[in-house]
PDB file of C-alpha atoms in Angstrom:
ATOM      1  CA  MET A1100     191.997  92.381 175.004  1.00  0.00           C
ATOM      2  CA  LYS A1101     189.804  95.466 175.366  1.00  0.00           C
ATOM      3  CA  THR A1102     187.520  95.922 178.379  1.00  0.00           C
ATOM      4  CA  GLU A1103     184.353  95.410 176.343  1.00  0.00           C
ATOM      5  CA  GLU A1104     185.749  92.202 174.837  1.00  0.00           C
ATOM      6  CA  ARG A1105     186.688  90.871 178.297  1.00  0.00           C
ATOM      7  CA  HIS A1106     183.208  91.593 179.628  1.00  0.00           C
ATOM      8  CA  ARG A1107     181.589  89.844 176.673  1.00  0.00           C
ATOM      9  CA  LEU A1108     183.846  86.797 177.109  1.00  0.00           C
ATOM     10  CA  ILE A1109     183.136  86.591 180.851  1.00  0.00           C
ATOM     11  CA  GLY A1110     179.397  86.756 180.193  1.00  0.00           C
ATOM     12  CA  GLU A1111     179.676  84.071 177.518  1.00  0.00           C
ATOM     13  CA  LEU A1112     181.638  81.734 179.822  1.00  0.00           C
ATOM     14  CA  LEU A1113     179.005  82.115 182.536  1.00  0.00           C
ATOM     15  CA  ARG A1114     176.264  81.145 180.116  1.00  0.00           C
ATOM     16  CA  HIS A1115     177.835  77.699 179.817  1.00  0.00           C
ATOM     17  CA  GLN A1116     179.215  76.984 183.282  1.00  0.00           C
ATOM     18  CA  ALA A1117     177.983  77.615 186.802  1.00  0.00           C
ATOM     19  CA  GLU A1118     181.112  79.269 188.143  1.00  0.00           C
ATOM     20  CA  VAL A1119     184.444  80.641 186.943  1.00  0.00           C
ATOM     21  CA  SER A1120     187.553  81.489 188.941  1.00  0.00           C
ATOM     22  CA  VAL A1121     189.736  84.577 188.691  1.00  0.00           C
ATOM     23  CA  GLU A1122     192.599  82.288 187.670  1.00  0.00           C
ATOM     24  CA  GLU A1123     190.578  80.825 184.776  1.00  0.00           C
ATOM     25  CA  LEU A1124     189.637  84.284 183.586  1.00  0.00           C
ATOM     26  CA  THR A1125     193.162  85.643 183.709  1.00  0.00           C
ATOM     27  CA  HIS A1126     194.183  82.937 181.242  1.00  0.00           C
ATOM     28  CA  ALA A1127     191.059  83.253 179.059  1.00  0.00           C
ATOM     29  CA  CYS A1128     191.327  87.045 178.846  1.00  0.00           C
ATOM     30  CA  ASP A1129     195.112  87.359 178.985  1.00  0.00           C
ATOM     31  CA  ALA A1130     194.744  89.900 181.797  1.00  0.00           C
ATOM     32  CA  SER A1131     196.065  90.361 185.322  1.00  0.00           C
ATOM     33  CA  GLY A1132     194.209  89.141 188.395  1.00  0.00           C
ATOM     34  CA  ALA A1133     193.662  92.726 189.533  1.00  0.00           C
ATOM     35  CA  THR A1134     192.080  93.612 186.178  1.00  0.00           C
ATOM     36  CA  ILE A1135     189.783  90.582 186.269  1.00  0.00           C
ATOM     37  CA  ARG A1136     188.692  91.322 189.849  1.00  0.00           C
ATOM     38  CA  ARG A1137     187.776  94.888 188.823  1.00  0.00           C
ATOM     39  CA  ASP A1138     185.839  93.493 185.867  1.00  0.00           C
ATOM     40  CA  LEU A1139     183.917  91.091 188.100  1.00  0.00           C
ATOM     41  CA  GLU A1140     183.025  93.801 190.611  1.00  0.00           C
ATOM     42  CA  LEU A1141     181.713  96.030 187.825  1.00  0.00           C
ATOM     43  CA  LEU A1142     179.759  93.230 186.137  1.00  0.00           C
ATOM     44  CA  ALA A1143     178.238  92.237 189.480  1.00  0.00           C
ATOM     45  CA  THR A1144     176.875  95.768 189.974  1.00  0.00           C
ATOM     46  CA  HIS A1145     175.237  95.539 186.530  1.00  0.00           C
ATOM     47  CA  GLY A1146     173.517  92.229 187.282  1.00  0.00           C
ATOM     48  CA  VAL A1147     175.664  90.128 184.960  1.00  0.00           C
ATOM     49  CA  LEU A1148     176.947  87.759 187.661  1.00  0.00           C
ATOM     50  CA  ARG A1149     177.190  87.112 191.389  1.00  0.00           C
ATOM     51  CA  ARG A1150     180.604  87.726 192.937  1.00  0.00           C
ATOM     52  CA  VAL A1151     181.920  84.851 195.080  1.00  0.00           C
ATOM     53  CA  HIS A1152     185.241  84.242 196.804  1.00  0.00           C
ATOM     54  CA  GLY A1153     187.886  83.597 194.167  1.00  0.00           C
ATOM     55  CA  GLY A1154     185.655  84.213 191.163  1.00  0.00           C
ATOM     56  CA  ALA A1155     182.052  84.612 190.019  1.00  0.00           C
ATOM     57  CA  ARG A1156     178.876  82.557 189.765  1.00  0.00           C
ATOM     58  CA  SER A1157     176.310  82.505 186.978  1.00  0.00           C
ATOM     59  CA  LEU A1158     172.886  83.903 187.860  1.00  0.00           C
ATOM     60  CA  ILE A1159     171.320  81.607 185.273  1.00  0.00           C
ATOM     61  CA  ALA A1160     172.840  78.514 186.879  1.00  0.00           C
ATOM     62  CA  GLY A1161     171.485  79.620 190.248  1.00  0.00           C
ATOM     63  CA  GLY A1162     167.925  79.691 188.946  1.00  0.00           C
ATOM     64  CA  GLU A1163     167.731  83.481 188.856  1.00  0.00           C
ATOM     65  CA  ASN A1164     166.535  85.547 185.935  1.00  0.00           C
ATOM     66  CA  PRO A1165     169.602  87.044 184.239  1.00  0.00           C
ATOM     67  CA  GLY A1166     169.910  90.763 184.909  1.00  0.00           C
ATOM     68  CA  TYR A1167     169.831  93.519 182.315  1.00  0.00           C
ATOM     69  CA  GLY A1168     173.620  93.629 182.201  1.00  0.00           C
ATOM     70  CA  GLN A1169     173.894  89.928 181.324  1.00  0.00           C
ATOM     71  CA  ARG A1170     171.257  90.179 178.607  1.00  0.00           C
ATOM     72  CA  GLU A1171     172.850  93.334 177.181  1.00  0.00           C
ATOM     73  CA  LEU A1172     176.022  91.354 176.423  1.00  0.00           C
ATOM     74  CA  GLU A1173     174.161  88.663 174.518  1.00  0.00           C
ATOM     75  CA  ASP A1174     173.361  88.542 170.787  1.00  0.00           C
ATOM     76  CA  GLN A1175     174.157  92.200 170.132  1.00  0.00           C
ATOM     77  CA  ALA A1176     174.365  91.796 166.367  1.00  0.00           C
ATOM     78  CA  VAL A1177     171.015  89.988 166.310  1.00  0.00           C
ATOM     79  CA  LYS A1178     169.356  92.747 168.336  1.00  0.00           C
ATOM     80  CA  ALA A1179     170.738  95.375 165.961  1.00  0.00           C
ATOM     81  CA  ARG A1180     169.274  93.557 162.946  1.00  0.00           C
ATOM     82  CA  ILE A1181     165.914  93.117 164.647  1.00  0.00           C
ATOM     83  CA  ALA A1182     165.860  96.793 165.654  1.00  0.00           C
ATOM     84  CA  ALA A1183     166.549  97.912 162.084  1.00  0.00           C
ATOM     85  CA  ALA A1184     163.777  95.647 160.755  1.00  0.00           C
ATOM     86  CA  VAL A1185     161.276  96.944 163.323  1.00  0.00           C
ATOM     87  CA  ALA A1186     162.155 100.558 162.516  1.00  0.00           C
ATOM     88  CA  GLY A1187     161.521  99.821 158.847  1.00  0.00           C
ATOM     89  CA  LEU A1188     157.941  98.817 159.676  1.00  0.00           C
ATOM     90  CA  LEU A1189     157.115 102.086 161.452  1.00  0.00           C
ATOM     91  CA  GLY A1190     155.706 105.034 159.532  1.00  0.00           C
ATOM     92  CA  GLU A1191     156.399 108.698 160.188  1.00  0.00           C
ATOM     93  CA  ARG A1192     154.242 110.411 162.811  1.00  0.00           C
ATOM     94  CA  GLU A1193     153.032 107.119 164.280  1.00  0.00           C
ATOM     95  CA  LEU A1194     152.209 106.936 167.985  1.00  0.00           C
ATOM     96  CA  VAL A1195     154.341 104.014 169.181  1.00  0.00           C
ATOM     97  CA  TRP A1196     154.387 102.111 172.471  1.00  0.00           C
ATOM     98  CA  LEU A1197     157.827 100.562 173.077  1.00  0.00           C
ATOM     99  CA  ASP A1198     158.343  97.720 175.554  1.00  0.00           C
ATOM    100  CA  SER A1199     161.287  97.500 177.983  1.00  0.00           C
ATOM    101  CA  GLY A1200     164.374  95.271 177.752  1.00  0.00           C
ATOM    102  CA  THR A1201     167.654  95.148 175.867  1.00  0.00           C
ATOM    103  CA  THR A1202     166.105  94.662 172.412  1.00  0.00           C
ATOM    104  CA  ALA A1203     163.756  97.585 173.060  1.00  0.00           C
ATOM    105  CA  THR A1204     166.722  99.793 173.981  1.00  0.00           C
ATOM    106  CA  GLU A1205     168.349  98.902 170.666  1.00  0.00           C
ATOM    107  CA  ILE A1206     165.109  99.773 168.858  1.00  0.00           C
ATOM    108  CA  ALA A1207     165.035 103.127 170.680  1.00  0.00           C
ATOM    109  CA  ARG A1208     168.576 103.789 169.432  1.00  0.00           C
ATOM    110  CA  VAL A1209     167.475 103.254 165.821  1.00  0.00           C
ATOM    111  CA  LEU A1210     164.449 105.532 166.308  1.00  0.00           C
ATOM    112  CA  ARG A1211     166.437 108.531 167.580  1.00  0.00           C
ATOM    113  CA  GLY A1212     166.180 110.369 164.274  1.00  0.00           C
ATOM    114  CA  ARG A1213     162.553 109.522 163.477  1.00  0.00           C
ATOM    115  CA  GLU A1214     159.581 111.880 163.457  1.00  0.00           C
ATOM    116  CA  LEU A1215     157.119 109.955 165.602  1.00  0.00           C
ATOM    117  CA  THR A1216     155.673 109.944 169.108  1.00  0.00           C
ATOM    118  CA  LEU A1217     157.090 107.330 171.433  1.00  0.00           C
ATOM    119  CA  MET A1218     156.147 105.988 174.860  1.00  0.00           C
ATOM    120  CA  PRO A1219     159.228 104.053 176.041  1.00  0.00           C
ATOM    121  CA  MET A1220     158.730 101.689 178.961  1.00  0.00           C
ATOM    122  CA  SER A1221     162.230 102.052 180.389  1.00  0.00           C
ATOM    123  CA  MET A1222     164.576 104.816 181.446  1.00  0.00           C
ATOM    124  CA  ARG A1223     167.295 103.155 179.364  1.00  0.00           C
ATOM    125  CA  SER A1224     165.280 103.633 176.167  1.00  0.00           C
ATOM    126  CA  LEU A1225     164.351 107.143 177.257  1.00  0.00           C
ATOM    127  CA  THR A1226     167.970 108.212 177.758  1.00  0.00           C
ATOM    128  CA  THR A1227     168.989 106.496 174.510  1.00  0.00           C
ATOM    129  CA  VAL A1228     166.474 108.592 172.569  1.00  0.00           C
ATOM    130  CA  THR A1229     167.427 111.827 174.350  1.00  0.00           C
ATOM    131  CA  ASP A1230     171.238 111.526 174.355  1.00  0.00           C
ATOM    132  CA  ASP A1231     173.432 114.336 173.102  1.00  0.00           C
ATOM    133  CA  ASP A1232     174.337 112.877 169.716  1.00  0.00           C
ATOM    134  CA  PRO A1233     174.606 115.967 167.462  1.00  0.00           C
ATOM    135  CA  HIS A1234     173.953 113.878 164.340  1.00  0.00           C
ATOM    136  CA  ALA A1235     170.625 112.433 165.509  1.00  0.00           C
ATOM    137  CA  GLY A1236     168.582 115.203 163.850  1.00  0.00           C
ATOM    138  CA  GLN A1237     164.836 114.934 164.405  1.00  0.00           C
ATOM    139  CA  ARG A1238     163.905 113.492 167.796  1.00  0.00           C
ATOM    140  CA  PRO A1239     160.754 111.520 168.595  1.00  0.00           C
ATOM    141  CA  ALA A1240     158.212 113.303 170.769  1.00  0.00           C
ATOM    142  CA  LEU A1241     158.087 111.461 174.095  1.00  0.00           C
ATOM    143  CA  LEU A1242     155.256 110.387 176.373  1.00  0.00           C
ATOM    144  CA  LEU A1243     156.194 109.031 179.811  1.00  0.00           C
ATOM    145  CA  PRO A1244     154.079 106.273 181.367  1.00  0.00           C
ATOM    146  CA  GLY A1245     154.787 106.969 185.031  1.00  0.00           C
ATOM    147  CA  GLY A1246     154.623 104.174 187.578  1.00  0.00           C
ATOM    148  CA  SER A1247     157.404 102.547 189.589  1.00  0.00           C
ATOM    149  CA  LEU A1248     160.945 101.954 188.344  1.00  0.00           C
ATOM    150  CA  VAL A1249     162.308  98.423 188.692  1.00  0.00           C
ATOM    151  CA  PRO A1250     165.869  98.517 190.088  1.00  0.00           C
ATOM    152  CA  GLY A1251     168.468  97.283 187.621  1.00  0.00           C
ATOM    153  CA  GLU A1252     165.991  96.996 184.771  1.00  0.00           C
ATOM    154  CA  LEU A1253     164.892 100.651 185.096  1.00  0.00           C
ATOM    155  CA  SER A1254     161.567  99.714 183.509  1.00  0.00           C
ATOM    156  CA  PHE A1255     158.226 101.308 184.383  1.00  0.00           C
ATOM    157  CA  ARG A1256     155.754  99.015 186.149  1.00  0.00           C
ATOM    158  CA  GLY A1257     152.653  99.076 188.327  1.00  0.00           C
ATOM    159  CA  PRO A1258     149.010 100.210 188.230  1.00  0.00           C
ATOM    160  CA  LEU A1259     149.841 103.846 187.401  1.00  0.00           C
ATOM    161  CA  ALA A1260     151.853 102.834 184.353  1.00  0.00           C
ATOM    162  CA  GLU A1261     149.108 100.440 183.213  1.00  0.00           C
ATOM    163  CA  ALA A1262     146.373 103.065 183.655  1.00  0.00           C
ATOM    164  CA  ASN A1263     148.314 105.672 181.687  1.00  0.00           C
ATOM    165  CA  ILE A1264     148.984 103.212 178.868  1.00  0.00           C
ATOM    166  CA  ARG A1265     145.326 102.220 178.671  1.00  0.00           C
ATOM    167  CA  SER A1266     144.242 105.873 178.520  1.00  0.00           C
ATOM    168  CA  LEU A1267     145.836 106.173 175.052  1.00  0.00           C
ATOM    169  CA  ARG A1268     145.363 104.536 171.665  1.00  0.00           C
ATOM    170  CA  PHE A1269     148.619 103.730 169.893  1.00  0.00           C
ATOM    171  CA  ASP A1270     149.131 103.108 166.198  1.00  0.00           C
ATOM    172  CA  THR A1271     151.683 100.400 166.995  1.00  0.00           C
ATOM    173  CA  ALA A1272     152.865  98.512 170.061  1.00  0.00           C
ATOM    174  CA  VAL A1273     156.344  96.987 169.864  1.00  0.00           C
ATOM    175  CA  VAL A1274     156.441  94.085 172.316  1.00  0.00           C
ATOM    176  CA  THR A1275     159.648  92.292 173.354  1.00  0.00           C
ATOM    177  CA  PRO A1276     158.568  89.099 175.145  1.00  0.00           C
ATOM    178  CA  CYS A1277     160.815  87.152 177.518  1.00  0.00           C
ATOM    179  CA  ALA A1278     159.776  83.945 175.743  1.00  0.00           C
ATOM    180  CA  LEU A1279     157.564  82.839 172.862  1.00  0.00           C
ATOM    181  CA  ASN A1280     156.124  79.491 171.881  1.00  0.00           C
ATOM    182  CA  LEU A1281     153.396  78.477 169.476  1.00  0.00           C
ATOM    183  CA  ARG A1282     151.270  76.833 172.154  1.00  0.00           C
ATOM    184  CA  ASP A1283     151.171  79.608 174.775  1.00  0.00           C
ATOM    185  CA  GLY A1284     152.068  82.733 172.815  1.00  0.00           C
ATOM    186  CA  LEU A1285     153.936  85.645 174.404  1.00  0.00           C
ATOM    187  CA  LEU A1286     155.337  85.171 177.914  1.00  0.00           C
ATOM    188  CA  ALA A1287     157.103  87.226 180.595  1.00  0.00           C
ATOM    189  CA  HIS A1288     159.132  86.307 183.651  1.00  0.00           C
ATOM    190  CA  ASP A1289     156.941  88.097 186.194  1.00  0.00           C
ATOM    191  CA  LEU A1290     153.342  89.187 186.601  1.00  0.00           C
ATOM    192  CA  GLU A1291     153.941  92.952 186.706  1.00  0.00           C
ATOM    193  CA  ASP A1292     155.934  92.881 183.485  1.00  0.00           C
ATOM    194  CA  ALA A1293     153.256  90.744 181.814  1.00  0.00           C
ATOM    195  CA  ALA A1294     150.542  93.192 182.904  1.00  0.00           C
ATOM    196  CA  VAL A1295     152.381  96.181 181.416  1.00  0.00           C
ATOM    197  CA  LYS A1296     153.083  94.334 178.157  1.00  0.00           C
ATOM    198  CA  ARG A1297     149.415  93.325 177.955  1.00  0.00           C
ATOM    199  CA  ALA A1298     148.280  96.913 178.488  1.00  0.00           C
ATOM    200  CA  GLY A1299     150.505  98.132 175.647  1.00  0.00           C
ATOM    201  CA  LEU A1300     149.432  95.355 173.317  1.00  0.00           C
ATOM    202  CA  GLU A1301     145.714  95.839 173.987  1.00  0.00           C
ATOM    203  CA  SER A1302     145.936  99.619 173.478  1.00  0.00           C
ATOM    204  CA  ALA A1303     147.373  99.448 169.956  1.00  0.00           C
ATOM    205  CA  ALA A1304     145.868  99.066 166.502  1.00  0.00           C
ATOM    206  CA  ARG A1305     148.877  97.006 165.378  1.00  0.00           C
ATOM    207  CA  VAL A1306     151.199  94.739 167.384  1.00  0.00           C
ATOM    208  CA  ILE A1307     154.782  94.056 166.325  1.00  0.00           C
ATOM    209  CA  VAL A1308     156.676  91.440 168.329  1.00  0.00           C
ATOM    210  CA  ALA A1309     160.485  91.657 168.308  1.00  0.00           C
ATOM    211  CA  CYS A1310     161.847  88.281 169.358  1.00  0.00           C
ATOM    212  CA  ALA A1311     165.332  86.813 168.916  1.00  0.00           C
ATOM    213  CA  GLY A1312     165.544  83.145 168.031  1.00  0.00           C
ATOM    214  CA  ALA A1313     166.983  82.303 171.465  1.00  0.00           C
ATOM    215  CA  LYS A1314     163.592  83.107 173.019  1.00  0.00           C
ATOM    216  CA  TRP A1315     161.582  80.870 170.683  1.00  0.00           C
ATOM    217  CA  ASN A1316     160.137  77.647 172.078  1.00  0.00           C
ATOM    218  CA  ALA A1317     161.084  78.856 175.544  1.00  0.00           C
ATOM    219  CA  THR A1318     158.750  79.333 178.460  1.00  0.00           C
ATOM    220  CA  ALA A1319     158.257  81.785 181.313  1.00  0.00           C
ATOM    221  CA  MET A1320     155.848  82.129 184.206  1.00  0.00           C
ATOM    222  CA  ALA A1321     153.372  84.767 183.082  1.00  0.00           C
ATOM    223  CA  LEU A1322     151.149  84.792 179.992  1.00  0.00           C
ATOM    224  CA  VAL A1323     151.041  88.086 178.093  1.00  0.00           C
ATOM    225  CA  ALA A1324     148.834  87.192 175.134  1.00  0.00           C
ATOM    226  CA  PRO A1325     148.181  84.413 172.606  1.00  0.00           C
ATOM    227  CA  LEU A1326     149.706  84.745 169.159  1.00  0.00           C
ATOM    228  CA  ASP A1327     146.396  85.645 167.521  1.00  0.00           C
ATOM    229  CA  ALA A1328     146.760  89.046 169.209  1.00  0.00           C
ATOM    230  CA  VAL A1329     149.902  89.714 167.123  1.00  0.00           C
ATOM    231  CA  ASN A1330     150.127  91.209 163.622  1.00  0.00           C
ATOM    232  CA  VAL A1331     153.862  90.929 162.861  1.00  0.00           C
ATOM    233  CA  ILE A1332     156.773  88.983 164.343  1.00  0.00           C
ATOM    234  CA  VAL A1333     160.318  90.192 163.625  1.00  0.00           C
ATOM    235  CA  THR A1334     162.932  87.521 164.321  1.00  0.00           C
ATOM    236  CA  ASP A1335     166.301  86.187 163.205  1.00  0.00           C
ATOM    237  CA  LYS A1336     165.080  82.589 163.552  1.00  0.00           C
ATOM    238  CA  ASP A1337     164.703  80.376 160.484  1.00  0.00           C
ATOM    239  CA  LEU A1338     161.179  79.087 161.030  1.00  0.00           C
ATOM    240  CA  SER A1339     160.128  75.648 159.864  1.00  0.00           C
ATOM    241  CA  ALA A1340     157.374  75.127 157.300  1.00  0.00           C
ATOM    242  CA  ASP A1341     155.059  73.949 160.105  1.00  0.00           C
ATOM    243  CA  GLU A1342     155.774  77.035 162.218  1.00  0.00           C
ATOM    244  CA  LEU A1343     155.161  79.349 159.267  1.00  0.00           C
ATOM    245  CA  ALA A1344     151.927  77.537 158.406  1.00  0.00           C
ATOM    246  CA  HIS A1345     150.701  77.849 161.989  1.00  0.00           C
ATOM    247  CA  LEU A1346     151.421  81.589 162.051  1.00  0.00           C
ATOM    248  CA  ASN A1347     149.849  82.045 158.637  1.00  0.00           C
ATOM    249  CA  LYS A1348     146.610  80.497 159.934  1.00  0.00           C
ATOM    250  CA  LEU A1349     146.632  83.135 162.675  1.00  0.00           C
ATOM    251  CA  SER A1350     147.253  85.892 160.089  1.00  0.00           C
ATOM    252  CA  VAL A1351     150.627  86.680 161.674  1.00  0.00           C
ATOM    253  CA  GLU A1352     153.229  88.075 159.267  1.00  0.00           C
ATOM    254  CA  VAL A1353     156.844  87.015 159.822  1.00  0.00           C
ATOM    255  CA  VAL A1354     159.701  89.398 158.992  1.00  0.00           C
ATOM    256  CA  LYS A1355     163.186  87.855 158.957  1.00  0.00           C
ATOM    257  CA  ALA A1356     165.876  90.101 160.437  1.00  0.00           C
TER     258      ALA A1356
END
């Protein structure tokens, strides 16, 4: 089993159980104990899990928000489809605000060859757009928001970032909420993230929400905005007739990825 496949399997196992042992993983991955221990140390540094004696513990089971590394392993094919659908909604030369998070990084990857101006809200998206791929062709022009970098996430936060966002008027804001439900709208796990998302959303003429089905009907601590502030939702979820009717009343278009 390749390294990437082992890491994905370990992350998947920890989504469904609180703790796994090195012995369990050696059998599941058909790998040596030394290999599994190296995997666990690496995944722990990327926020996928917490290393414990004899194995690893799930961050989700411990009541902690899963780190970027854990989320990056999840639903990769879904994120790729959503990113392609979002890119298809953006016109050339648009001024685009792009949220932080794993889905946003995938969107940045799709936008590498596009002629537009982009303000990415994470260093991960920034480096994705500016990598050395010789086939990328045209690169987006970049605006940096400033502010403080969140360790692990490498997203821009704080009053400076919010002020710089609000000083501009974007054609489109692409928002990637931590959770979405029809009652509350768009949600985030912490107040600083919600404030930055709100600043981007309120500074744009059009708001596109990119939201995988796993985040639907979920909840999180901080309110970003109600759904009537949204123009388009891009999702892989098969919405019910009632959900579609509710969104239609709010004049929210749904694009299936």
